[in-house]
Amino acid sequence: MAISLYLYSTWEVSSYLPIRHWFLNNGFGDVYTYGNGFFRVQIKGNALIPFFAMVSNFLYLKTQQKKYRFSEAFLLLATLFAGNFMYLIGCGFYYICAFLMQTNYLSKVRGLKNITLLFASILIVPIAVTSAVNVIEKKSTGQVSSIGTRIDQAEVLLSDMSDDVFTVLAGKGLGNTLDVTTSARDYTGNIYFELQGVYFLNQLGFIFLALYILALFYLYSKFIYFNHLGLIYLSYVGYAISNPYILDTNHIIVIITLCLLSRLIRANMLVTGKFSRNVY
């Protein structure tokens, strides 16, 4: 957020490209604007911002402590600056499902809270829909656009593994690289794709990818016992799978956090606030 505000106050839309190249060349991430002066900032660790917004919402529901509501609002605001449309989709999916999960409780709440929620929805939904349509239009302009590049990558990766039935089922092997150049990009030697999930499919094939997913479900049932935490994890995977951080350090942090929260709940320490070292 600070970087975005700095760029807005210091750089013009027509002259900010040098600082964008500085970010890209140094491996810090990316900063860009669609021409309206609102700078999106994609830097390392951004993928955890919406995740911890959802965790803050969960903690607030469990403890009713206002500090978690504040951190939730702050992180949701930061998500708007984080420069990834999938973050917003992931958060939207989570909040809709969380609302449905809380229906029995919410149906008992009367008066001002319901009225406030109704008016907030009336105001926010049209703005959110308009913004979403605007972003999709901008990301869909041309083959080298964000969505166009992802479609190109999917076609290349799926075509690469379609040589025979064996490669479709068992993949091309871990660390497989391509020797393909399209009108959108040169993929020779690449191990980085926006659609990293499709790249995993390319390496593992349908059988081994299915076994991996089954292993995830088994580990989830063994270590994460609560549906709400499962919803958070599903929302994270939902917005991470179309990006390169589906299985990176961020993902490890997500799993550790959810497992820890699950253990704290089972030990009844989250609500009481009394923690024991033995639970970790």
Backbone as JSON, one array per atom type, in Angstrom:
{
  "sequence": "MAISLYLYSTWEVSSYLPIRHWFLNNGFGDVYTYGNGFFRVQIKGNALIPFFAMVSNFLYLKTQQKKYRFSEAFLLLATLFAGNFMYLIGCGFYYICAFLMQTNYLSKVRGLKNITLLFASILIVPIAVTSAVNVIEKKSTGQVSSIGTRIDQAEVLLSDMSDDVFTVLAGKGLGNTLDVTTSARDYTGNIYFELQGVYFLNQLGFIFLALYILALFYLYSKFIYFNHLGLIYLSYVGYAISNPYILDTNHIIVIITLCLLSRLIRANMLVTGKFSRNVY",
  "N": [[0.84, -1.2, 0.0], [1.94, 1.2, 0.79], [3.94, 1.49, -1.14], [2.37, 1.76, -3.44], [0.97, 4.17, -2.91], [3.14, 5.88, -2.78], [4.09, 5.76, -5.44], [1.88, 6.82, -6.73], [1.9, 9.46, -5.81], [4.33, 10.39, -6.72], [5.12, 9.58, -9.31], [4.22, 9.91, -12.75], [1.68, 8.46, -14.87], [2.62, 8.19, -17.43], [5.35, 8.1, -17.15], [6.36, 6.2, -15.36], [7.51, 3.81, -16.04], [10.37, 3.27, -15.9], [10.83, 2.74, -13.12], [9.23, 0.53, -12.84], [10.6, -1.34, -14.46], [12.88, -1.48, -12.93], [11.98, -2.82, -10.63], [11.27, -5.29, -11.85], [13.71, -6.16, -13.01], [15.32, -6.56, -10.79], [14.12, -8.62, -9.52], [12.16, -8.14, -7.63], [9.46, -8.15, -8.0], [6.52, -6.79, -9.41], [5.22, -3.65, -10.52], [2.45, -1.81, -11.61], [0.05, -0.05, -13.66], [-3.27, 0.4, -14.91], [-3.53, 2.66, -16.32], [-5.05, 4.49, -14.99], [-3.86, 5.68, -12.88], [-3.94, 4.33, -10.48], [-1.91, 2.31, -8.77], [-0.99, -1.04, -8.96], [0.64, -3.39, -6.9], [2.75, -5.96, -7.04], [4.51, -7.96, -5.14], [6.92, -10.14, -3.53], [5.44, -12.45, -1.33], [2.93, -11.37, -1.38], [0.86, -13.15, -1.9], [0.03, -14.14, 0.49], [-1.49, -12.22, 1.69], [-4.43, -12.04, 1.17], [-5.0, -14.56, 2.26], [-4.35, -14.33, 5.02], [-6.18, -12.37, 5.62], [-8.54, -13.83, 5.5], [-8.0, -15.65, 7.55], [-7.94, -13.86, 9.7], [-10.63, -13.11, 9.73], [-11.75, -15.57, 10.48], [-10.6, -15.85, 13.04], [-11.78, -13.71, 14.33], [-14.47, -14.48, 14.31], [-14.27, -16.65, 16.01], [-13.29, -15.62, 18.43], [-14.34, -13.09, 18.84], [-12.88, -10.79, 19.18], [-11.97, -7.45, 18.7], [-9.57, -6.67, 17.54], [-8.93, -8.53, 15.61], [-10.9, -8.08, 13.73], [-10.13, -5.56, 12.89], [-7.59, -6.13, 11.74], [-8.44, -7.8, 9.71], [-9.96, -6.04, 8.06], [-7.92, -4.25, 7.35], [-6.16, -5.95, 5.93], [-7.8, -6.78, 3.84], [-8.11, -4.37, 2.53], [-5.45, -4.01, 1.77], [-5.3, -6.09, -0.03], [-6.56, -5.11, -2.29], [-4.61, -3.48, -3.31], [-2.76, -5.28, -4.06], [-2.58, -6.26, -6.6], [-3.59, -8.55, -8.01], [-6.08, -10.16, -9.66], [-7.19, -12.63, -9.09], [-6.93, -12.86, -6.35], [-9.05, -11.35, -5.37], [-11.2, -12.81, -6.34], [-10.82, -15.19, -4.91], [-11.16, -14.28, -2.25], [-13.8, -13.37, -2.46], [-15.15, -15.79, -2.98], [-14.6, -17.11, -0.55], [-15.91, -15.47, 1.4], [-18.58, -15.55, 0.59], [-19.16, -18.29, 0.92], [-18.54, -18.55, 3.65], [-20.47, -16.9, 4.73], [-22.79, -18.33, 4.09], [-22.3, -20.58, 5.65], [-22.64, -19.49, 8.12], [-25.3, -18.95, 8.27], [-27.36, -19.95, 9.91], [-26.79, -18.76, 12.35], [-26.78, -16.03, 11.65], [-29.38, -15.65, 10.85], [-30.72, -15.29, 13.17], [-30.05, -12.86, 14.06], [-31.21, -9.65, 14.46], [-32.59, -6.42, 13.45], [-30.52, -3.53, 13.48], [-28.04, -4.56, 12.52], [-28.71, -6.31, 10.41], [-29.92, -4.51, 8.66], [-27.8, -2.76, 8.14], [-26.03, -4.54, 6.87], [-27.55, -5.16, 4.59], [-27.72, -2.65, 3.23], [-25.0, -2.18, 2.84], [-24.36, -4.25, 1.11], [-25.91, -3.55, -1.11], [-24.57, -1.27, -1.92], [-21.91, -2.13, -2.33], [-21.86, -4.42, -4.03], [-22.62, -3.66, -6.81], [-20.42, -1.98, -7.4], [-18.27, -3.75, -7.11], [-18.85, -5.65, -9.12], [-18.75, -4.04, -11.43], [-16.06, -3.24, -11.35], [-14.84, -5.74, -11.6], [-15.6, -6.55, -14.19], [-14.34, -4.54, -15.63], [-11.61, -5.06, -15.11], [-11.35, -7.65, -16.2], [-11.81, -7.1, -18.91], [-9.56, -5.52, -19.48], [-7.51, -7.34, -18.99], [-7.96, -9.12, -20.97], [-7.29, -8.18, -23.43], [-5.91, -8.78, -26.36], [-3.37, -11.22, -27.43], [-1.08, -11.2, -25.89], [-1.94, -10.35, -23.47], [-2.83, -10.69, -19.96], [-4.76, -12.79, -19.52], [-4.77, -13.82, -22.12], [-2.11, -14.72, -22.34], [-2.12, -16.77, -20.43], [-3.92, -18.57, -21.59], [-2.45, -19.23, -23.87], [-0.24, -20.47, -22.65], [-1.49, -22.69, -21.45], [-2.33, -24.11, -23.73], [0.16, -24.73, -24.88], [1.44, -26.28, -22.87], [-0.36, -28.43, -22.49], [-0.39, -29.49, -25.05], [2.22, -30.35, -25.23], [2.28, -32.6, -23.62], [0.76, -34.45, -24.9], [1.69, -36.44, -26.54], [1.46, -39.25, -26.48], [-0.6, -41.88, -25.01], [0.64, -42.68, -22.64], [2.19, -40.48, -21.74], [0.15, -38.68, -21.28], [-1.13, -39.88, -19.11], [0.97, -40.33, -17.24], [2.62, -38.15, -17.38], [5.34, -35.87, -18.29], [7.51, -36.02, -16.71], [9.33, -34.94, -13.76], [10.63, -31.66, -13.64], [10.53, -31.24, -16.33], [11.12, -29.46, -19.32], [10.32, -27.12, -21.94], [10.65, -26.72, -25.49], [9.65, -24.57, -27.12], [8.31, -21.94, -29.03], [6.03, -19.35, -29.25], [3.76, -16.93, -30.72], [3.23, -15.34, -28.59], [5.17, -15.79, -26.58], [8.47, -16.97, -25.7], [9.07, -20.15, -24.67], [11.22, -21.73, -24.12], [13.11, -23.79, -22.1], [11.81, -22.91, -19.8], [10.75, -22.93, -16.38], [8.94, -21.58, -15.05], [5.67, -20.61, -14.91], [2.62, -18.79, -15.33], [0.31, -20.29, -15.12], [0.81, -22.42, -13.11], [-0.31, -24.72, -12.08], [-1.15, -26.17, -14.34], [1.32, -26.7, -15.36], [2.3, -28.49, -13.45], [0.57, -30.6, -13.99], [1.49, -31.22, -16.54], [4.01, -32.26, -15.88], [3.43, -34.37, -14.09], [1.23, -35.82, -15.03], [-2.12, -37.2, -15.39], [-2.66, -39.36, -13.64], [-0.69, -39.38, -11.52], [-1.05, -36.79, -10.59], [-3.66, -36.95, -9.67], [-3.28, -38.81, -7.59], [-1.7, -37.24, -5.93], [-3.55, -35.23, -5.21], [-5.42, -36.77, -3.82], [-3.79, -37.53, -1.69], [-3.49, -35.05, -0.48], [-6.15, -34.6, 0.41], [-6.33, -36.67, 2.28], [-4.36, -35.92, 4.16], [-5.45, -33.5, 4.93], [-7.83, -34.33, 6.23], [-6.65, -35.58, 8.36], [-5.13, -33.71, 9.79], [-6.33, -31.17, 9.74], [-9.16, -30.25, 11.16], [-11.51, -28.84, 10.96], [-14.3, -27.43, 9.29], [-14.39, -24.73, 8.55], [-11.72, -23.92, 8.46], [-10.92, -25.59, 6.44], [-12.32, -24.41, 4.35], [-10.96, -21.97, 4.14], [-8.48, -22.94, 3.27], [-9.21, -24.12, 0.82], [-10.05, -21.83, -0.53], [-7.64, -20.45, -0.69], [-6.12, -22.22, -2.33], [-7.71, -22.02, -4.56], [-7.24, -19.4, -5.55], [-4.53, -19.51, -5.87], [-3.85, -21.52, -7.64], [-3.9, -20.73, -10.27], [-1.65, -19.31, -10.52], [1.96, -18.82, -10.06], [2.53, -19.59, -7.42], [1.38, -21.87, -6.28], [2.55, -24.13, -5.14], [4.73, -23.3, -3.3], [6.92, -21.58, -0.99], [5.03, -19.95, 0.26], [2.77, -21.58, 0.28], [3.53, -23.56, 2.07], [3.64, -22.07, 4.44], [0.93, -21.45, 4.68], [-0.2, -24.03, 5.15], [1.07, -24.77, 7.57], [0.09, -22.75, 9.26], [-2.71, -23.26, 9.26], [-2.81, -25.87, 10.3], [-1.79, -25.38, 12.85], [-3.73, -23.61, 13.9], [-5.88, -25.37, 13.93], [-5.06, -27.23, 15.87], [-4.92, -25.57, 18.09], [-7.6, -24.92, 18.45], [-8.7, -27.42, 19.02], [-7.48, -27.87, 21.43], [-8.76, -26.03, 22.89], [-7.67, -23.52, 23.3], [-7.71, -21.25, 21.79], [-9.97, -19.66, 22.21], [-9.92, -19.25, 25.01], [-7.47, -18.03, 25.32], [-5.32, -18.94, 26.7], [-2.32, -20.41, 26.39], [-0.35, -23.3, 25.71], [2.91, -24.67, 25.53], [3.01, -27.27, 24.78], [1.17, -27.79, 22.79], [2.16, -27.15, 20.34]],
  "CA": [[0.0, 0.0, 0.0], [2.85, 2.35, 0.87], [4.58, 1.62, -2.46], [1.36, 2.27, -4.37], [0.74, 5.58, -2.62], [4.36, 6.61, -3.17], [4.1, 5.88, -6.9], [0.8, 7.73, -7.12], [2.25, 10.84, -5.47], [5.64, 10.76, -7.24], [5.31, 9.25, -10.71], [3.11, 10.02, -13.69], [1.38, 7.22, -15.58], [3.41, 8.17, -18.66], [6.79, 8.1, -16.89], [6.72, 5.31, -14.27], [8.07, 2.56, -16.54], [11.71, 2.97, -15.38], [10.79, 2.11, -11.8], [8.68, -0.81, -13.03], [11.69, -2.19, -14.93], [13.79, -1.67, -11.8], [11.37, -3.91, -9.85], [11.34, -6.54, -12.61], [15.1, -6.57, -13.22], [15.91, -6.96, -9.52], [13.39, -9.75, -8.99], [11.32, -7.74, -6.5], [8.06, -8.33, -8.36], [6.05, -5.92, -10.49], [4.29, -2.57, -10.21], [1.87, -1.39, -12.88], [-1.26, 0.6, -13.61], [-4.04, 0.29, -16.15], [-3.62, 3.99, -16.91], [-5.9, 5.37, -14.19], [-3.09, 6.22, -11.77], [-3.98, 3.44, -9.31], [-0.82, 1.37, -8.99], [-1.0, -2.36, -8.35], [1.98, -3.74, -6.46], [2.9, -7.4, -6.87], [5.83, -8.27, -4.6], [6.98, -11.45, -2.89], [4.66, -12.52, -0.1], [1.57, -10.85, -1.57], [-0.12, -14.23, -1.94], [-0.44, -14.42, 1.86], [-2.34, -11.14, 2.19], [-5.83, -12.48, 1.29], [-5.08, -15.71, 3.16], [-4.41, -13.88, 6.41], [-7.45, -11.67, 5.79], [-9.53, -14.87, 5.81], [-7.66, -16.15, 8.88], [-8.39, -12.85, 10.66], [-12.08, -13.25, 9.83], [-11.99, -16.78, 11.27], [-10.23, -15.58, 14.44], [-12.8, -12.82, 14.89], [-15.67, -15.28, 14.56], [-14.02, -17.54, 17.13], [-12.96, -14.93, 19.68], [-15.06, -11.82, 18.91], [-11.95, -9.73, 19.55], [-12.01, -6.44, 17.65], [-8.28, -6.53, 16.86], [-8.96, -9.37, 14.43], [-11.73, -7.39, 12.76], [-9.3, -4.49, 12.34], [-6.58, -6.71, 10.85], [-9.17, -8.29, 8.54], [-10.26, -4.9, 7.2], [-6.65, -3.73, 6.84], [-5.62, -6.88, 4.94], [-8.66, -6.74, 2.66], [-7.73, -3.15, 1.82], [-4.16, -4.28, 1.14], [-5.53, -7.0, -1.16], [-6.91, -4.29, -3.45], [-3.38, -2.92, -3.85], [-1.79, -6.36, -4.31], [-2.41, -6.41, -8.03], [-3.94, -9.83, -8.6], [-7.54, -10.28, -9.69], [-7.58, -13.91, -8.47], [-7.06, -12.65, -4.91], [-10.41, -10.86, -5.12], [-12.11, -13.93, -6.56], [-10.66, -16.09, -3.77], [-11.82, -13.67, -1.08], [-15.24, -13.38, -2.69], [-15.6, -17.17, -2.76], [-14.55, -17.42, 0.88], [-16.92, -14.74, 2.18], [-19.9, -16.07, 0.25], [-19.31, -19.6, 1.58], [-18.55, -18.33, 5.1], [-21.79, -16.34, 5.04], [-23.75, -19.43, 4.05], [-22.04, -21.43, 6.8], [-23.09, -18.8, 9.32], [-26.69, -18.56, 8.06], [-28.19, -20.27, 11.08], [-26.55, -17.73, 13.36], [-27.16, -14.71, 11.16], [-30.83, -15.55, 10.75], [-31.24, -14.93, 14.48], [-29.66, -11.49, 14.36], [-32.24, -8.75, 13.95], [-32.39, -5.0, 13.66], [-29.57, -2.66, 12.81], [-26.99, -5.31, 11.82], [-29.24, -6.78, 9.13], [-30.14, -3.34, 7.8], [-26.47, -2.31, 7.72], [-25.53, -5.53, 5.91], [-28.31, -5.02, 3.36], [-27.31, -1.45, 2.52], [-23.6, -2.35, 2.42], [-24.39, -5.12, -0.07], [-26.47, -2.78, -2.22], [-23.54, -0.34, -2.36], [-20.65, -2.77, -2.69], [-21.97, -5.39, -5.12], [-22.48, -3.05, -8.14], [-19.04, -1.5, -7.57], [-17.41, -4.92, -7.29], [-19.14, -6.24, -10.43], [-18.22, -3.12, -12.44], [-14.6, -3.34, -11.28], [-14.44, -7.05, -12.12], [-15.77, -6.51, -15.65], [-13.3, -3.66, -16.14], [-10.33, -5.77, -15.04], [-11.38, -8.75, -17.17], [-11.66, -6.51, -20.24], [-8.18, -5.09, -19.66], [-6.65, -8.52, -18.99], [-8.29, -9.97, -22.12], [-7.0, -7.45, -24.65], [-4.78, -9.28, -27.13], [-2.79, -12.51, -27.06], [-0.05, -11.0, -24.89], [-2.56, -9.92, -22.24], [-2.7, -11.66, -18.86], [-5.58, -13.96, -19.81], [-4.3, -14.38, -23.38], [-0.88, -15.45, -22.07], [-2.47, -18.01, -19.73], [-4.5, -19.49, -22.59], [-1.34, -19.67, -24.69], [0.53, -21.4, -21.84], [-2.26, -23.94, -21.3], [-2.28, -24.83, -25.01], [1.52, -25.24, -25.06], [1.72, -27.33, -21.88], [-1.2, -29.6, -22.77], [0.06, -30.06, -26.32], [3.51, -31.0, -24.99], [2.1, -33.89, -22.95], [-0.23, -35.24, -25.63], [2.36, -37.26, -27.55], [0.85, -40.58, -26.47], [-1.42, -42.12, -23.83], [1.49, -42.79, -21.46], [2.54, -39.15, -21.24], [-1.07, -38.07, -20.75], [-1.42, -40.47, -17.8], [2.11, -40.29, -16.31], [3.32, -36.88, -17.5], [6.64, -35.8, -18.96], [8.59, -36.15, -15.73], [9.65, -33.76, -12.97], [11.66, -30.8, -14.22], [10.4, -31.18, -17.78], [11.14, -28.13, -19.93], [9.8, -27.07, -23.3], [11.44, -26.08, -26.55], [8.54, -24.07, -27.92], [8.17, -20.49, -29.14], [4.77, -18.94, -29.87], [3.7, -15.49, -30.99], [3.11, -14.62, -27.32], [6.31, -15.92, -25.67], [9.43, -18.06, -25.89], [9.0, -20.99, -23.47], [12.38, -22.63, -24.1], [13.78, -23.93, -20.81], [11.05, -22.29, -18.7], [10.13, -23.67, -15.28], [8.03, -20.59, -14.45], [4.45, -20.36, -15.68], [1.52, -18.25, -14.55], [-0.56, -21.43, -14.85], [1.71, -23.44, -12.57], [-1.08, -25.96, -11.9], [-1.1, -26.91, -15.59], [2.7, -27.18, -15.48], [2.37, -29.7, -12.63], [-0.1, -31.64, -14.76], [2.42, -31.57, -17.6], [5.09, -33.07, -15.34], [2.96, -35.54, -13.34], [0.19, -36.57, -15.7], [-3.39, -37.25, -14.67], [-2.64, -40.37, -12.57], [0.09, -38.94, -10.37], [-1.68, -35.59, -10.04], [-4.82, -37.43, -8.9], [-2.75, -39.39, -6.35], [-1.27, -36.12, -5.1], [-4.75, -34.59, -4.68], [-5.95, -37.69, -2.81], [-2.92, -37.41, -0.52], [-3.85, -33.78, 0.18], [-7.4, -34.8, 1.12], [-6.04, -37.51, 3.44], [-3.65, -35.12, 5.16], [-6.41, -32.52, 5.44], [-8.71, -34.99, 7.2], [-5.86, -36.03, 9.5], [-4.52, -32.62, 10.56], [-7.17, -29.97, 9.79], [-10.4, -30.93, 11.53], [-12.67, -27.95, 11.0], [-14.76, -27.06, 7.95], [-14.07, -23.33, 8.24], [-10.31, -23.89, 8.07], [-10.9, -26.21, 5.12], [-12.8, -23.39, 3.41], [-9.85, -21.04, 3.94], [-7.47, -23.61, 2.45], [-9.77, -24.25, -0.52], [-10.03, -20.5, -1.14], [-6.24, -20.16, -1.04], [-5.76, -23.03, -3.5], [-8.47, -21.51, -5.68], [-6.61, -18.26, -6.21], [-3.11, -19.78, -6.09], [-3.61, -22.54, -8.66], [-3.69, -20.1, -11.57], [-0.46, -18.5, -10.39], [3.14, -19.66, -9.81], [2.79, -19.89, -6.01], [0.5, -22.92, -5.78], [3.35, -25.02, -4.3], [5.99, -22.66, -2.95], [7.05, -21.31, 0.45], [3.75, -19.42, 0.74], [1.87, -22.71, 0.51], [3.98, -24.19, 3.31], [3.2, -21.2, 5.54], [-0.52, -21.65, 4.77], [-0.48, -25.33, 5.77], [1.51, -24.71, 8.97], [-0.84, -21.89, 9.99], [-4.0, -23.93, 9.42], [-2.62, -26.98, 11.23], [-1.62, -24.8, 14.19], [-5.04, -23.14, 14.34], [-6.7, -26.55, 14.22], [-4.62, -27.79, 17.15], [-5.29, -24.62, 19.14], [-9.04, -25.05, 18.68], [-8.94, -28.69, 19.7], [-7.01, -27.74, 22.81], [-9.6, -24.99, 23.49], [-6.8, -22.43, 23.71], [-7.93, -20.06, 20.99], [-11.0, -18.84, 22.84], [-9.51, -18.89, 26.36], [-6.27, -17.21, 25.29], [-4.29, -19.57, 27.51], [-1.6, -21.28, 25.48], [0.66, -24.21, 26.27], [3.93, -25.03, 24.56], [2.82, -28.67, 24.37], [0.26, -27.91, 21.65], [2.84, -26.79, 19.1]],
  "C": [[0.87, 1.25, 0.0], [3.53, 2.59, -0.48], [3.61, 2.21, -3.46], [1.11, 3.76, -4.16], [1.94, 6.43, -2.99], [4.4, 6.82, -4.69], [3.06, 6.88, -7.37], [1.19, 9.19, -6.91], [3.52, 11.32, -6.17], [5.75, 10.6, -8.76], [4.03, 9.47, -11.52], [2.91, 8.69, -14.41], [2.27, 7.08, -16.81], [4.9, 8.01, -18.42], [7.24, 7.11, -15.82], [7.43, 4.05, -14.72], [9.5, 2.27, -16.06], [11.69, 2.28, -14.01], [10.16, 0.72, -11.89], [9.78, -1.76, -13.5], [12.7, -2.45, -13.82], [13.28, -2.79, -10.9], [11.57, -5.25, -10.55], [12.78, -7.05, -12.7], [15.77, -7.06, -11.94], [15.16, -8.12, -8.86], [12.52, -9.43, -7.8], [9.84, -8.02, -6.75], [7.7, -7.39, -9.5], [5.16, -4.83, -9.92], [3.74, -2.06, -11.55], [0.54, -0.69, -12.62], [-1.95, 0.39, -14.95], [-4.25, 1.65, -16.8], [-4.47, 4.95, -16.13], [-5.17, 5.95, -12.98], [-3.11, 5.4, -10.51], [-2.98, 2.32, -9.55], [-1.04, 0.07, -8.23], [0.44, -2.75, -8.03], [2.02, -5.24, -6.19], [4.34, -7.69, -6.42], [5.76, -9.6, -3.86], [6.24, -11.42, -1.56], [3.23, -12.03, -0.25], [0.5, -11.93, -1.51], [-0.68, -14.55, -0.56], [-1.39, -13.35, 2.38], [-3.81, -11.56, 2.27], [-5.98, -13.68, 2.21], [-5.2, -15.25, 4.61], [-5.61, -12.97, 6.67], [-8.54, -12.67, 6.17], [-9.28, -15.46, 7.19], [-8.12, -15.17, 9.95], [-9.9, -12.9, 10.84], [-12.45, -14.46, 10.68], [-11.71, -16.53, 12.75], [-11.26, -14.66, 15.11], [-14.07, -13.6, 15.22], [-15.5, -16.18, 15.78], [-13.9, -16.81, 18.46], [-13.77, -13.67, 19.93], [-14.18, -10.68, 19.38], [-11.82, -8.74, 18.39], [-10.68, -6.28, 16.92], [-8.24, -7.39, 15.6], [-9.84, -8.77, 13.34], [-10.95, -6.26, 12.09], [-8.28, -5.05, 11.36], [-7.23, -7.26, 9.59], [-9.44, -7.16, 7.56], [-8.99, -4.35, 6.56], [-6.09, -4.62, 5.74], [-6.49, -6.94, 3.68], [-8.37, -5.49, 1.83], [-6.4, -3.35, 1.1], [-4.31, -5.18, -0.07], [-5.87, -6.22, -2.43], [-5.67, -3.71, -4.11], [-2.44, -4.01, -4.36], [-1.7, -6.77, -5.77], [-2.72, -7.75, -8.63], [-5.45, -10.03, -8.5], [-8.02, -11.57, -9.03], [-7.69, -13.79, -6.96], [-8.5, -12.24, -4.56], [-11.43, -11.97, -5.32], [-12.04, -14.9, -5.39], [-11.34, -15.57, -2.52], [-13.33, -13.68, -1.24], [-15.83, -14.75, -2.47], [-15.65, -17.5, -1.28], [-15.7, -16.74, 1.63], [-18.34, -15.19, 1.84], [-20.15, -17.39, 0.97], [-19.37, -19.45, 3.1], [-19.9, -17.77, 5.55], [-22.84, -17.45, 5.07], [-23.56, -20.37, 5.23], [-22.56, -20.83, 8.09], [-24.58, -18.44, 9.27], [-27.56, -18.8, 9.29], [-28.02, -19.24, 12.18], [-27.08, -16.38, 12.91], [-28.67, -14.54, 11.09], [-31.47, -15.14, 12.08], [-30.92, -13.48, 14.85], [-30.65, -10.54, 13.69], [-31.77, -7.3, 14.03], [-31.3, -4.38, 12.83], [-28.52, -3.42, 12.0], [-27.47, -5.79, 10.45], [-29.44, -5.63, 8.16], [-28.81, -2.83, 7.26], [-25.89, -3.24, 6.66], [-26.22, -5.38, 4.57], [-27.85, -3.81, 2.56], [-25.86, -1.54, 2.04], [-23.53, -3.21, 1.16], [-24.88, -4.37, -1.29], [-25.42, -1.83, -2.8], [-22.33, -1.04, -2.95], [-20.77, -3.64, -3.93], [-21.87, -4.74, -6.51], [-21.06, -2.56, -8.42], [-18.11, -2.66, -7.86], [-17.59, -5.53, -8.68], [-18.55, -5.36, -11.54], [-16.71, -3.2, -12.51], [-14.11, -4.65, -11.89], [-14.52, -7.07, -13.65], [-14.66, -5.67, -16.28], [-11.94, -4.35, -16.18], [-10.26, -6.89, -16.06], [-11.18, -8.22, -18.59], [-10.2, -6.15, -20.5], [-7.24, -6.29, -19.75], [-6.88, -9.39, -20.23], [-7.93, -9.33, -23.44], [-5.75, -8.0, -25.31], [-4.2, -10.58, -26.59], [-1.75, -12.36, -25.97], [-0.63, -10.43, -23.6], [-2.42, -11.01, -21.2], [-3.48, -12.93, -19.15], [-5.12, -14.63, -21.11], [-3.03, -15.2, -23.2], [-1.17, -16.77, -21.38], [-3.08, -19.03, -20.68], [-3.39, -20.07, -23.47], [-0.5, -20.71, -23.93], [-0.18, -22.74, -21.69], [-2.19, -24.76, -22.58], [-0.91, -25.47, -25.21], [1.8, -26.41, -24.14], [0.92, -28.6, -22.15], [-0.78, -30.28, -24.07], [1.35, -30.84, -26.13], [3.35, -32.39, -24.38], [1.14, -34.82, -23.69], [0.39, -36.11, -26.71], [1.74, -38.65, -27.65], [0.08, -40.74, -25.17], [-0.58, -42.14, -22.56], [1.82, -41.41, -20.88], [1.32, -38.41, -20.72], [-1.34, -38.57, -19.34], [-0.3, -40.25, -16.81], [2.93, -39.02, -16.43], [4.67, -37.0, -18.19], [7.81, -35.91, -18.0], [8.88, -34.84, -15.01], [10.8, -32.98, -13.61], [11.6, -30.71, -15.73], [10.39, -29.73, -18.27], [10.71, -28.23, -21.38], [10.81, -26.44, -24.24], [10.44, -25.54, -27.58], [8.55, -22.54, -27.9], [6.87, -20.19, -29.87], [4.83, -17.44, -30.15], [3.62, -14.68, -29.71], [4.4, -14.65, -26.51], [7.21, -17.07, -26.11], [9.49, -18.87, -24.6], [10.2, -21.91, -23.32], [13.05, -22.62, -22.73], [13.03, -23.38, -19.61], [10.62, -23.3, -17.65], [9.16, -22.77, -14.53], [6.87, -20.36, -15.41], [3.41, -19.72, -14.77], [0.55, -19.36, -14.17], [0.29, -22.59, -14.33], [1.0, -24.77, -12.35], [-1.06, -26.81, -13.16], [0.32, -27.44, -15.83], [2.91, -28.43, -14.63], [1.71, -30.87, -13.35], [0.8, -32.13, -15.89], [3.52, -32.5, -17.1], [4.6, -34.4, -14.76], [1.98, -36.42, -14.11], [-1.04, -36.69, -14.82], [-3.35, -38.24, -13.5], [-1.92, -39.85, -11.34], [-0.47, -37.65, -9.76], [-2.9, -35.97, -9.2], [-4.38, -38.04, -7.57], [-2.31, -38.3, -5.39], [-2.48, -35.44, -4.45], [-5.39, -35.46, -3.59], [-5.1, -37.64, -1.53], [-3.21, -36.13, 0.25], [-5.13, -33.94, 0.99], [-7.18, -35.65, 2.38], [-5.37, -36.71, 4.54], [-4.55, -34.05, 5.76], [-7.3, -33.14, 6.51], [-7.96, -35.39, 8.46], [-5.41, -34.87, 10.39], [-5.38, -31.36, 10.66], [-8.61, -30.44, 9.96], [-11.66, -30.1, 11.3], [-13.01, -27.43, 9.6], [-14.36, -25.64, 7.58], [-12.61, -23.19, 7.81], [-10.14, -24.55, 6.7], [-11.34, -25.24, 4.04], [-11.69, -22.39, 3.11], [-8.8, -21.67, 3.02], [-7.95, -23.75, 1.0], [-9.75, -22.91, -1.25], [-8.62, -20.11, -1.55], [-5.83, -20.92, -2.3], [-6.47, -22.49, -4.74], [-7.81, -20.32, -6.36], [-5.12, -18.49, -6.48], [-2.86, -20.69, -7.29], [-3.39, -21.94, -10.04], [-2.45, -19.22, -11.58], [0.73, -19.38, -10.0], [3.33, -20.09, -8.36], [1.85, -20.94, -5.43], [1.27, -23.88, -4.87], [4.71, -24.39, -4.04], [6.02, -22.42, -1.44], [5.75, -20.76, 1.04], [2.8, -20.56, 1.12], [2.23, -23.43, 1.81], [3.52, -23.39, 4.53], [1.69, -21.37, 5.77], [-0.85, -22.93, 5.53], [-0.1, -25.32, 7.25], [0.53, -23.89, 9.81], [-2.17, -22.59, 10.27], [-3.9, -25.12, 10.38], [-2.49, -26.47, 12.66], [-2.97, -24.31, 14.74], [-5.95, -24.31, 14.72], [-6.34, -27.14, 15.57], [-5.0, -26.88, 18.31], [-6.78, -24.73, 19.48], [-9.33, -26.34, 19.44], [-8.51, -28.64, 21.17], [-7.77, -26.65, 23.57], [-8.76, -23.8, 23.99], [-7.07, -21.14, 22.96], [-8.92, -19.11, 21.65], [-10.56, -18.36, 24.22], [-8.31, -17.96, 26.37], [-5.15, -17.76, 26.12], [-3.6, -20.65, 26.67], [-0.56, -22.12, 26.23], [1.64, -24.57, 25.18], [3.71, -26.44, 24.02], [1.97, -28.81, 23.11], [0.99, -27.72, 20.33], [3.55, -28.0, 18.53]]
}
